[in-house]
Amino acid sequence: MTVEAAPLETVPSLSNGTGHPNADGAIATQPNPASDTSPRHVIVTVHGTNSQHPDDNGERWWQTGSPFATQIAAALTRCGLTNIEVLPVHWSGQNSDFDRLRAAAELAKTLRKLEKSGTSYSIIAHSHGGNVTAEALALLPPSALRGGVVTFGTPFFTRKLKTVPWLIALFQAAMGIIIAPIMLWYLITILGGGGTKWFETIVFFGGLLLLSIWSAQRGLRTLLWRRRARYRCARGIKPGQWLVIHSPRDEAMRLLETAAAISPQYVTVAAARRSLTAFARLAGVVGTLAFFTATASYFFTPVFEKVKAGNFGLGAAADLTFLLLVPIVYLAIYGAVWLIARLGGAWAWAKTLTAAIHGGVVGAAYGGDAAFALKGVSQFPPYVKELNEARIEAINLGGIDDDAIFVAARKLYASVLATDAVEGGLADPDTMWKHLSDALYHNAYMRDERVIKTVCDHISRFQGTGNPGRVR
């Protein structure tokens, strides 16, 4: 099913794409006319990596009082949504999948509070804030109060359980499923048999029954997390309700997509064979020393006894013939490793090293410190294959062009000239990061007036009813 997006007017290109597979902020109210009695609508803003700040109010795009928040409120007012409030969501902002998933759980709690109070809301997220949003919505049931969802430049992650967490979850589920019926049978048999120790029976076997049920539930929940997320998102996100905005020149998107897609060969088979050959020499020396250390009493005791007795004849010389075993042991160990390397060992070693190195590279870019491994990066939210989404693809969005880097350089140079102090100059890492990040396409979406209008049109169409509303 194709979903038409709101009119974009001056936005260069709009196409419809098919989706693929410590939020703790107080609501900051923006000034509203005293006579405004229209229903309150909350704009939840979720920042991305390295954009965290403890204050709700500030100049960052997601804070109240920022140019982006001010322009969004003004544009929505022109569309008829006058009682707008902004809820900045705070999380660590670290490049950590563990932190993103924890932030998603906290964001889900915040959205539940809004729904419980009967407040409609929309969500605007940037970069990894989109991943936080996607995982949060996967934890929530459908809601008629949920309005439009907008994400800028989000490299959406699809995940899979790592091997160890998967095995633990499988063990929990299997043990719970096996033990629960047994404990229930014990309870029924003992209590039905007229035993007098009913209290002890209930406490012991009943406790084991509850523990096994908890174990099964926790294991199955972990194993089926992706299926449950698909189900929730399929019900809770309607076609066209999620607007994805991205640029083909977004540096962060291209970096993560490339890191996830490439299959490099960091270590060749020839290099691995040379490495194993060098290891064979070391293994031969160490193995020989270990062999003679373990057999020292057998080989050296007769020699020591003869020397101690002053017997230096042919018998003592004969006892030293065991030294002829040194090259034999060395060559046996060296030859075994050498042969293994040429019978497929070098290939296996090259594959192992390449996988380990690539895993480290992807892990560093992905922040994979949680129970999940990166399976892929997509421009679209995961879980819902049938989800249709409006997306903007443009070579030069307003505010996102090659002049941005020169503008940022001029600002940095001006800041250096304006102060003789360390703060604000080249030696100030915060200032340096701010100016350099302003030059990135990845951080330019929120400065584009046409994009802001598109966002407002989208939010106006989805006003927290779960279905497209009338643009007022």
XYZ file of N, CA and C in Angstrom, residues 34-197:
492
model
N -3.062 32.836 26.550
C -3.854 32.491 27.727
C -5.236 32.009 27.346
N -5.722 32.443 26.199
C -7.073 32.062 25.786
C -7.128 30.733 25.067
N -5.965 30.100 24.861
C -5.915 28.844 24.116
C -6.446 27.701 24.967
N -7.565 27.128 24.516
C -8.170 26.002 25.235
C -8.126 24.729 24.412
N -7.330 24.710 23.341
C -7.245 23.524 22.498
C -6.495 22.431 23.237
N -6.697 21.160 22.857
C -6.012 20.047 23.545
C -4.498 20.183 23.446
N -3.841 19.790 24.488
C -2.385 19.856 24.518
C -1.790 18.762 23.631
N -0.770 19.104 22.883
C -0.053 18.125 22.070
C 1.433 18.262 22.382
N 2.066 17.167 22.766
C 3.462 17.179 23.184
C 4.357 16.699 22.042
N 5.403 17.460 21.789
C 6.432 17.058 20.829
C 7.595 16.491 21.638
N 7.795 15.182 21.555
C 8.885 14.517 22.265
C 10.121 14.544 21.372
N 11.209 15.134 21.852
C 12.434 15.212 21.066
C 13.484 14.284 21.667
N 14.134 13.504 20.812
C 15.125 12.520 21.251
C 16.424 12.778 20.502
N 17.453 13.179 21.227
C 18.733 13.511 20.593
C 19.522 12.255 20.250
N 20.601 12.452 19.519
C 21.433 11.338 19.091
C 22.733 11.262 19.872
N 23.707 10.581 19.298
C 24.994 10.365 19.958
C 25.764 11.675 20.108
N 26.346 11.858 21.298
C 27.196 13.021 21.617
C 26.451 14.346 21.589
N 25.126 14.318 21.680
C 24.350 15.557 21.718
C 23.690 15.764 23.072
N 24.096 14.998 24.070
C 23.475 15.086 25.383
C 23.793 16.404 26.079
N 22.880 16.832 26.949
C 23.058 18.025 27.766
C 22.073 17.938 28.920
N 22.470 18.340 30.134
C 21.585 18.164 31.281
C 20.381 19.097 31.300
N 20.425 20.200 30.546
C 19.349 21.190 30.610
C 18.270 20.927 29.567
N 17.023 21.237 29.938
C 15.923 21.156 28.981
C 15.964 22.303 27.985
N 16.411 23.456 28.442
C 16.409 24.650 27.605
C 17.816 24.925 27.107
N 17.926 25.271 25.835
C 19.245 25.554 25.282
C 19.204 25.723 23.786
N 20.379 25.696 23.159
C 20.503 25.933 21.725
C 20.533 24.657 20.901
N 20.678 23.513 21.545
C 20.676 22.262 20.784
C 19.282 22.019 20.215
N 19.230 21.379 19.057
C 17.973 21.309 18.322
C 16.838 20.741 19.148
N 17.123 19.815 20.057
C 16.088 19.087 20.781
C 15.657 19.797 22.056
N 16.349 20.882 22.419
C 16.016 21.606 23.637
C 14.958 22.669 23.365
N 14.171 22.971 24.401
C 13.208 24.060 24.270
C 13.972 25.368 24.124
N 13.437 26.266 23.328
C 14.096 27.537 23.090
C 15.105 27.509 21.969
N 15.393 26.331 21.405
C 16.330 26.249 20.289
C 15.677 26.795 19.028
N 16.471 27.204 18.039
C 15.876 27.675 16.784
C 14.957 26.636 16.151
N 15.343 25.367 16.201
C 14.500 24.321 15.613
C 13.164 24.219 16.341
N 13.190 24.170 17.684
C 11.952 24.054 18.453
C 11.058 25.269 18.227
N 11.663 26.446 18.148
C 10.885 27.669 17.924
C 10.217 27.654 16.558
N 10.961 27.256 15.530
C 10.395 27.210 14.183
C 9.311 26.140 14.063
N 9.517 24.983 14.737
C 8.504 23.927 14.715
C 7.211 24.428 15.349
N 7.312 25.088 16.505
C 6.122 25.591 17.191
C 5.401 26.624 16.335
N 6.169 27.503 15.693
C 5.554 28.536 14.858
C 4.852 27.917 13.647
N 5.509 26.937 13.014
C 4.911 26.299 11.842
C 3.663 25.507 12.216
N 3.685 24.812 13.341
C 2.514 24.056 13.772
C 1.368 24.986 14.151
N 1.698 26.150 14.700
C 0.656 27.126 15.012
C -0.052 27.570 13.742
N 0.705 27.764 12.675
C 0.091 28.142 11.394
C -0.780 27.024 10.835
N -0.478 25.772 11.246
C -1.291 24.636 10.805
C -2.500 24.405 11.711
N -2.616 25.188 12.778
C -3.773 25.064 13.654
C -3.499 24.357 14.962
N -2.265 23.858 15.178
C -1.916 23.222 16.445
C -1.229 24.270 17.318
N -2.003 24.891 18.197
C -1.479 26.033 18.943
C -0.984 25.661 20.329
N -1.575 24.643 20.944
C -1.197 24.289 22.317
C -0.096 23.228 22.279
N 1.087 23.669 21.880
C 2.210 22.750 21.686
C 3.165 22.841 22.877
N 3.598 21.702 23.378
C 4.608 21.642 24.415
C 5.745 20.734 23.947
N 6.931 21.001 24.425
C 8.113 20.229 24.029
C 8.615 19.433 25.220
N 8.852 18.172 25.002
C 9.393 17.299 26.043
C 10.772 16.807 25.597
N 11.854 17.476 26.018
C 13.191 16.994 25.666
C 13.508 15.721 26.458
N 13.962 14.708 25.758
C 14.299 13.429 26.390
C 15.813 13.357 26.590
N 16.210 13.031 27.808
C 17.633 12.954 28.133
C 18.072 11.497 28.220
N 19.187 11.195 27.577
C 19.847 9.910 27.778
C 21.350 10.143 27.652
N 22.150 9.125 27.876
C 23.596 9.319 27.998
C 24.235 9.864 26.728
N 23.672 9.545 25.552
C 24.265 9.990 24.299
C 25.538 9.260 23.919
N 25.872 8.196 24.636
C 27.086 7.442 24.330
C 26.848 6.495 23.159
N 27.931 6.200 22.427
C 27.831 5.232 21.329
C 27.855 3.830 21.926
N 26.751 3.481 22.568
C 26.634 2.235 23.319
C 25.258 1.652 23.073
N 25.214 0.430 22.565
C 23.924 -0.204 22.343
C 23.219 -0.481 23.671
N 23.996 -0.761 24.708
C 23.410 -0.955 26.035
C 22.698 0.318 26.486
N 23.342 1.468 26.313
C 22.730 2.732 26.720
C 21.511 3.058 25.865
N 21.573 2.726 24.570
C 20.419 3.003 23.702
C 19.209 2.158 24.103
N 19.434 0.898 24.416
C 18.324 0.034 24.809
C 17.779 0.441 26.174
N 18.650 0.868 27.074
C 18.177 1.353 28.370
C 17.385 2.648 28.194
N 17.864 3.523 27.307
C 17.134 4.755 27.029
C 15.773 4.456 26.400
N 15.715 3.420 25.559
C 14.438 3.033 24.945
C 13.431 2.611 26.010
N 13.884 1.851 26.995
C 12.983 1.426 28.069
C 12.476 2.626 28.859
N 13.358 3.600 29.113
C 12.936 4.799 29.842
C 12.012 5.662 28.993
N 12.292 5.753 27.696
C 11.411 6.510 26.806
C 10.025 5.878 26.759
N 9.966 4.552 26.731
C 8.669 3.865 26.750
C 7.881 4.217 28.008
N 8.566 4.310 29.151
C 7.887 4.712 30.388
C 7.333 6.127 30.277
N 8.115 7.028 29.679
C 7.668 8.407 29.512
C 6.431 8.480 28.623
N 6.425 7.714 27.544
C 5.274 7.720 26.629
C 4.040 7.114 27.303
N 4.248 6.097 28.144
C 3.117 5.530 28.884
C 2.487 6.570 29.812
N 3.326 7.392 30.439
C 2.805 8.441 31.324
C 1.971 9.442 30.538
N 2.445 9.808 29.341
C 1.671 10.727 28.504
C 0.328 10.112 28.133
N 0.350 8.834 27.756
C -0.890 8.166 27.369
C -1.845 8.033 28.554
N -1.286 7.750 29.727
C -2.119 7.624 30.923
C -2.802 8.937 31.264
N -2.132 10.067 30.994
C -2.719 11.382 31.261
C -3.646 11.844 30.145
N -3.770 11.042 29.083
C -4.648 11.408 27.974
C -4.053 12.439 27.040
N -2.727 12.563 27.027
C -2.048 13.572 26.214
C -1.567 12.968 24.902
N -1.937 13.598 23.804
C -1.434 13.139 22.505
C -0.007 13.642 22.314
N 0.748 12.929 21.498
C 2.150 13.279 21.343
C 2.658 12.855 19.974
N 3.706 13.532 19.540
C 4.482 13.141 18.368
C 5.932 13.014 18.803
N 6.740 12.345 17.988
C 8.145 12.112 18.335
C 9.019 12.591 17.193
N 10.055 13.354 17.535
C 11.070 13.772 16.571
C 12.423 13.318 17.114
N 13.156 12.542 16.333
C 14.422 11.977 16.806
C 15.486 12.129 15.729
N 16.720 12.247 16.177
C 17.845 12.413 15.257
C 18.888 11.332 15.513
N 19.478 10.829 14.446
C 20.588 9.884 14.526
C 20.190 8.667 15.372
N 21.021 8.309 16.353
C 20.715 7.139 17.171
C 19.512 7.350 18.078
N 19.039 8.586 18.175
C 17.767 8.806 18.854
C 16.634 8.083 18.143
N 16.790 7.879 16.824
C 15.800 7.098 16.080
C 15.805 5.640 16.481
N 17.009 5.093 16.774
C 17.076 3.716 17.269
C 16.461 3.601 18.657
N 16.694 4.608 19.496
C 16.056 4.633 20.813
C 14.540 4.643 20.652
N 14.044 5.459 19.730
C 12.606 5.558 19.491
C 12.036 4.248 18.959
N 12.729 3.637 17.997
C 12.232 2.386 17.409
C 12.107 1.299 18.459
N 13.122 1.166 19.318
C 13.071 0.127 20.350
C 12.036 0.449 21.416
N 11.817 1.737 21.689
C 10.799 2.124 22.669
C 9.402 1.784 22.159
N 9.116 2.103 20.895
C 7.792 1.816 20.339
C 7.560 0.317 20.211
N 8.650 -0.455 20.087
C 8.506 -1.910 20.034
C 8.111 -2.490 21.384
N 8.199 -1.689 22.437
C 7.815 -2.136 23.775
C 6.387 -1.749 24.134
N 5.747 -0.940 23.275
C 4.452 -0.372 23.622
C 3.327 -0.953 22.781
N 2.128 -1.063 23.350
C 0.957 -1.468 22.563
C 0.466 -0.292 21.729
N -0.476 -0.512 20.819
C -1.012 0.596 20.021
C -1.659 1.649 20.906
N -1.656 2.888 20.430
C -2.269 3.981 21.170
C -2.853 4.989 20.199
N -4.100 5.376 20.448
C -4.741 6.390 19.616
C -4.149 7.770 19.859
N -3.400 7.935 20.944
C -2.794 9.223 21.273
C -1.454 9.422 20.576
N -0.945 8.392 19.945
C 0.349 8.478 19.285
C 0.202 9.113 17.917
N 0.913 10.225 17.710
C 0.841 10.920 16.434
C 1.991 10.563 15.520
N 2.452 11.536 14.773
C 3.504 11.277 13.808
C 4.856 11.020 14.467
N 5.661 10.206 13.807
C 7.023 9.918 14.243
C 7.963 10.358 13.121
N 8.946 11.175 13.458
C 9.886 11.698 12.468
C 11.304 11.391 12.928
N 12.114 10.845 12.034
C 13.522 10.584 12.351
C 14.401 11.198 11.271
N 15.498 11.822 11.720
C 16.477 12.432 10.821
C 17.749 11.603 10.823
N 18.206 11.190 9.675
C 19.528 10.588 9.539
C 19.799 9.449 10.506
N 18.825 8.576 10.699
C 19.009 7.462 11.631
C 19.495 6.218 10.901
N 20.649 5.675 11.293
C 21.067 4.368 10.770
C 20.402 3.272 11.599
N 19.234 2.833 11.160
C 18.464 1.876 11.948
C 19.180 0.528 11.986
N 19.307 -0.008 13.200
C 19.982 -1.280 13.403
C 18.983 -2.427 13.441
N 19.345 -3.516 12.781
C 18.665 -4.789 13.017
C 19.645 -5.652 13.791
N 19.143 -6.329 14.802
C 19.997 -7.029 15.744
C 19.676 -8.511 15.777
N 20.607 -9.268 16.313
C 20.376 -10.665 16.642
C 21.066 -10.958 17.965
N 20.492 -11.887 18.708
C 21.084 -12.239 19.995
C 22.477 -12.830 19.796
N 23.406 -12.411 20.636
C 24.714 -13.042 20.618
C 24.600 -14.490 21.108
N 25.603 -15.288 20.812
C 25.522 -16.730 21.079
C 25.316 -17.035 22.561
N 26.116 -16.408 23.430
C 26.014 -16.717 24.863
C 24.660 -16.310 25.434
N 24.168 -15.079 25.198
C 22.822 -14.749 25.695
C 21.739 -15.660 25.126
N 21.909 -16.076 23.862
C 20.912 -16.971 23.263
C 20.904 -18.320 23.980
N 22.085 -18.851 24.272
C 22.163 -20.138 24.978
C 21.592 -20.020 26.391
N 21.871 -18.908 27.074
C 21.325 -18.708 28.416
C 19.809 -18.634 28.375
N 19.271 -17.885 27.413
C 17.815 -17.772 27.292
C 17.186 -19.122 26.954
N 17.848 -19.891 26.082
C 17.341 -21.217 25.732
C 17.328 -22.127 26.951
N 18.390 -22.068 27.750
C 18.459 -22.871 28.977
C 17.359 -22.466 29.956
N 17.142 -21.149 30.123
C 16.092 -20.680 31.019
C 14.723 -21.179 30.575
N 14.458 -21.066 29.284
C 13.151 -21.495 28.782
C 12.965 -22.995 28.937
N 14.001 -23.767 28.575
C 13.889 -25.228 28.641
C 13.717 -25.703 30.083
N 14.514 -25.157 30.996
C 14.413 -25.567 32.395
C 13.058 -25.213 32.972
N 12.574 -24.016 32.653
C 11.274 -23.620 33.170
C 10.150 -24.487 32.653
N 10.185 -24.791 31.361
C 9.129 -25.601 30.750
C 9.153 -27.031 31.285
N 10.336 -27.544 31.568
C 10.453 -28.926 32.072
C 10.091 -29.015 33.553
N 10.592 -28.069 34.355
C 10.428 -28.169 35.806
C 9.029 -27.779 36.269
N 8.408 -26.804 35.615
C 7.098 -26.320 36.071
C 6.055 -27.437 36.170
N 5.859 -28.282 35.139
C 4.862 -29.368 35.272
C 5.214 -30.355 36.385
N 6.509 -30.605 36.578
C 6.920 -31.543 37.634
C 6.568 -30.995 39.011
N 6.859 -29.723 39.250
C 6.525 -29.110 40.540
C 5.020 -29.064 40.756
N 4.275 -28.799 39.700
C 2.817 -28.781 39.818
C 2.288 -30.167 40.157
N 2.865 -31.187 39.542
C 2.438 -32.565 39.836
C 2.747 -32.925 41.290
N 3.928 -32.506 41.781
C 4.271 -32.746 43.192
C 3.256 -32.074 44.116
N 2.899 -30.839 43.820
C 1.938 -30.124 44.663
C 0.602 -30.845 44.719
N 0.112 -31.232 43.568
C -1.195 -31.898 43.514
C -1.136 -33.248 44.216
N -0.063 -34.000 43.984
C 0.043 -35.340 44.562
C 0.152 -35.289 46.088
N 1.040 -34.433 46.595
C 1.275 -34.380 48.038
C 0.072 -33.791 48.775
N -0.458 -32.677 48.252
C -1.603 -32.053 48.927
C -2.858 -32.910 48.798
N -2.974 -33.604 47.663
C -4.143 -34.469 47.486
C -4.055 -35.760 48.262
N -2.847 -36.102 48.725
C -2.671 -37.347 49.481
C -2.961 -37.202 50.968
N -3.395 -36.033 51.384
C -3.749 -35.843 52.787
C -2.554 -35.645 53.688
N -1.432 -35.172 53.161
C -0.256 -34.943 53.996
C -0.490 -33.808 54.981
N 0.225 -33.854 56.084
C 0.049 -32.840 57.122
C 0.962 -31.638 56.934
N 2.025 -31.806 56.196
C 2.976 -30.712 56.010
C 2.623 -29.903 54.759
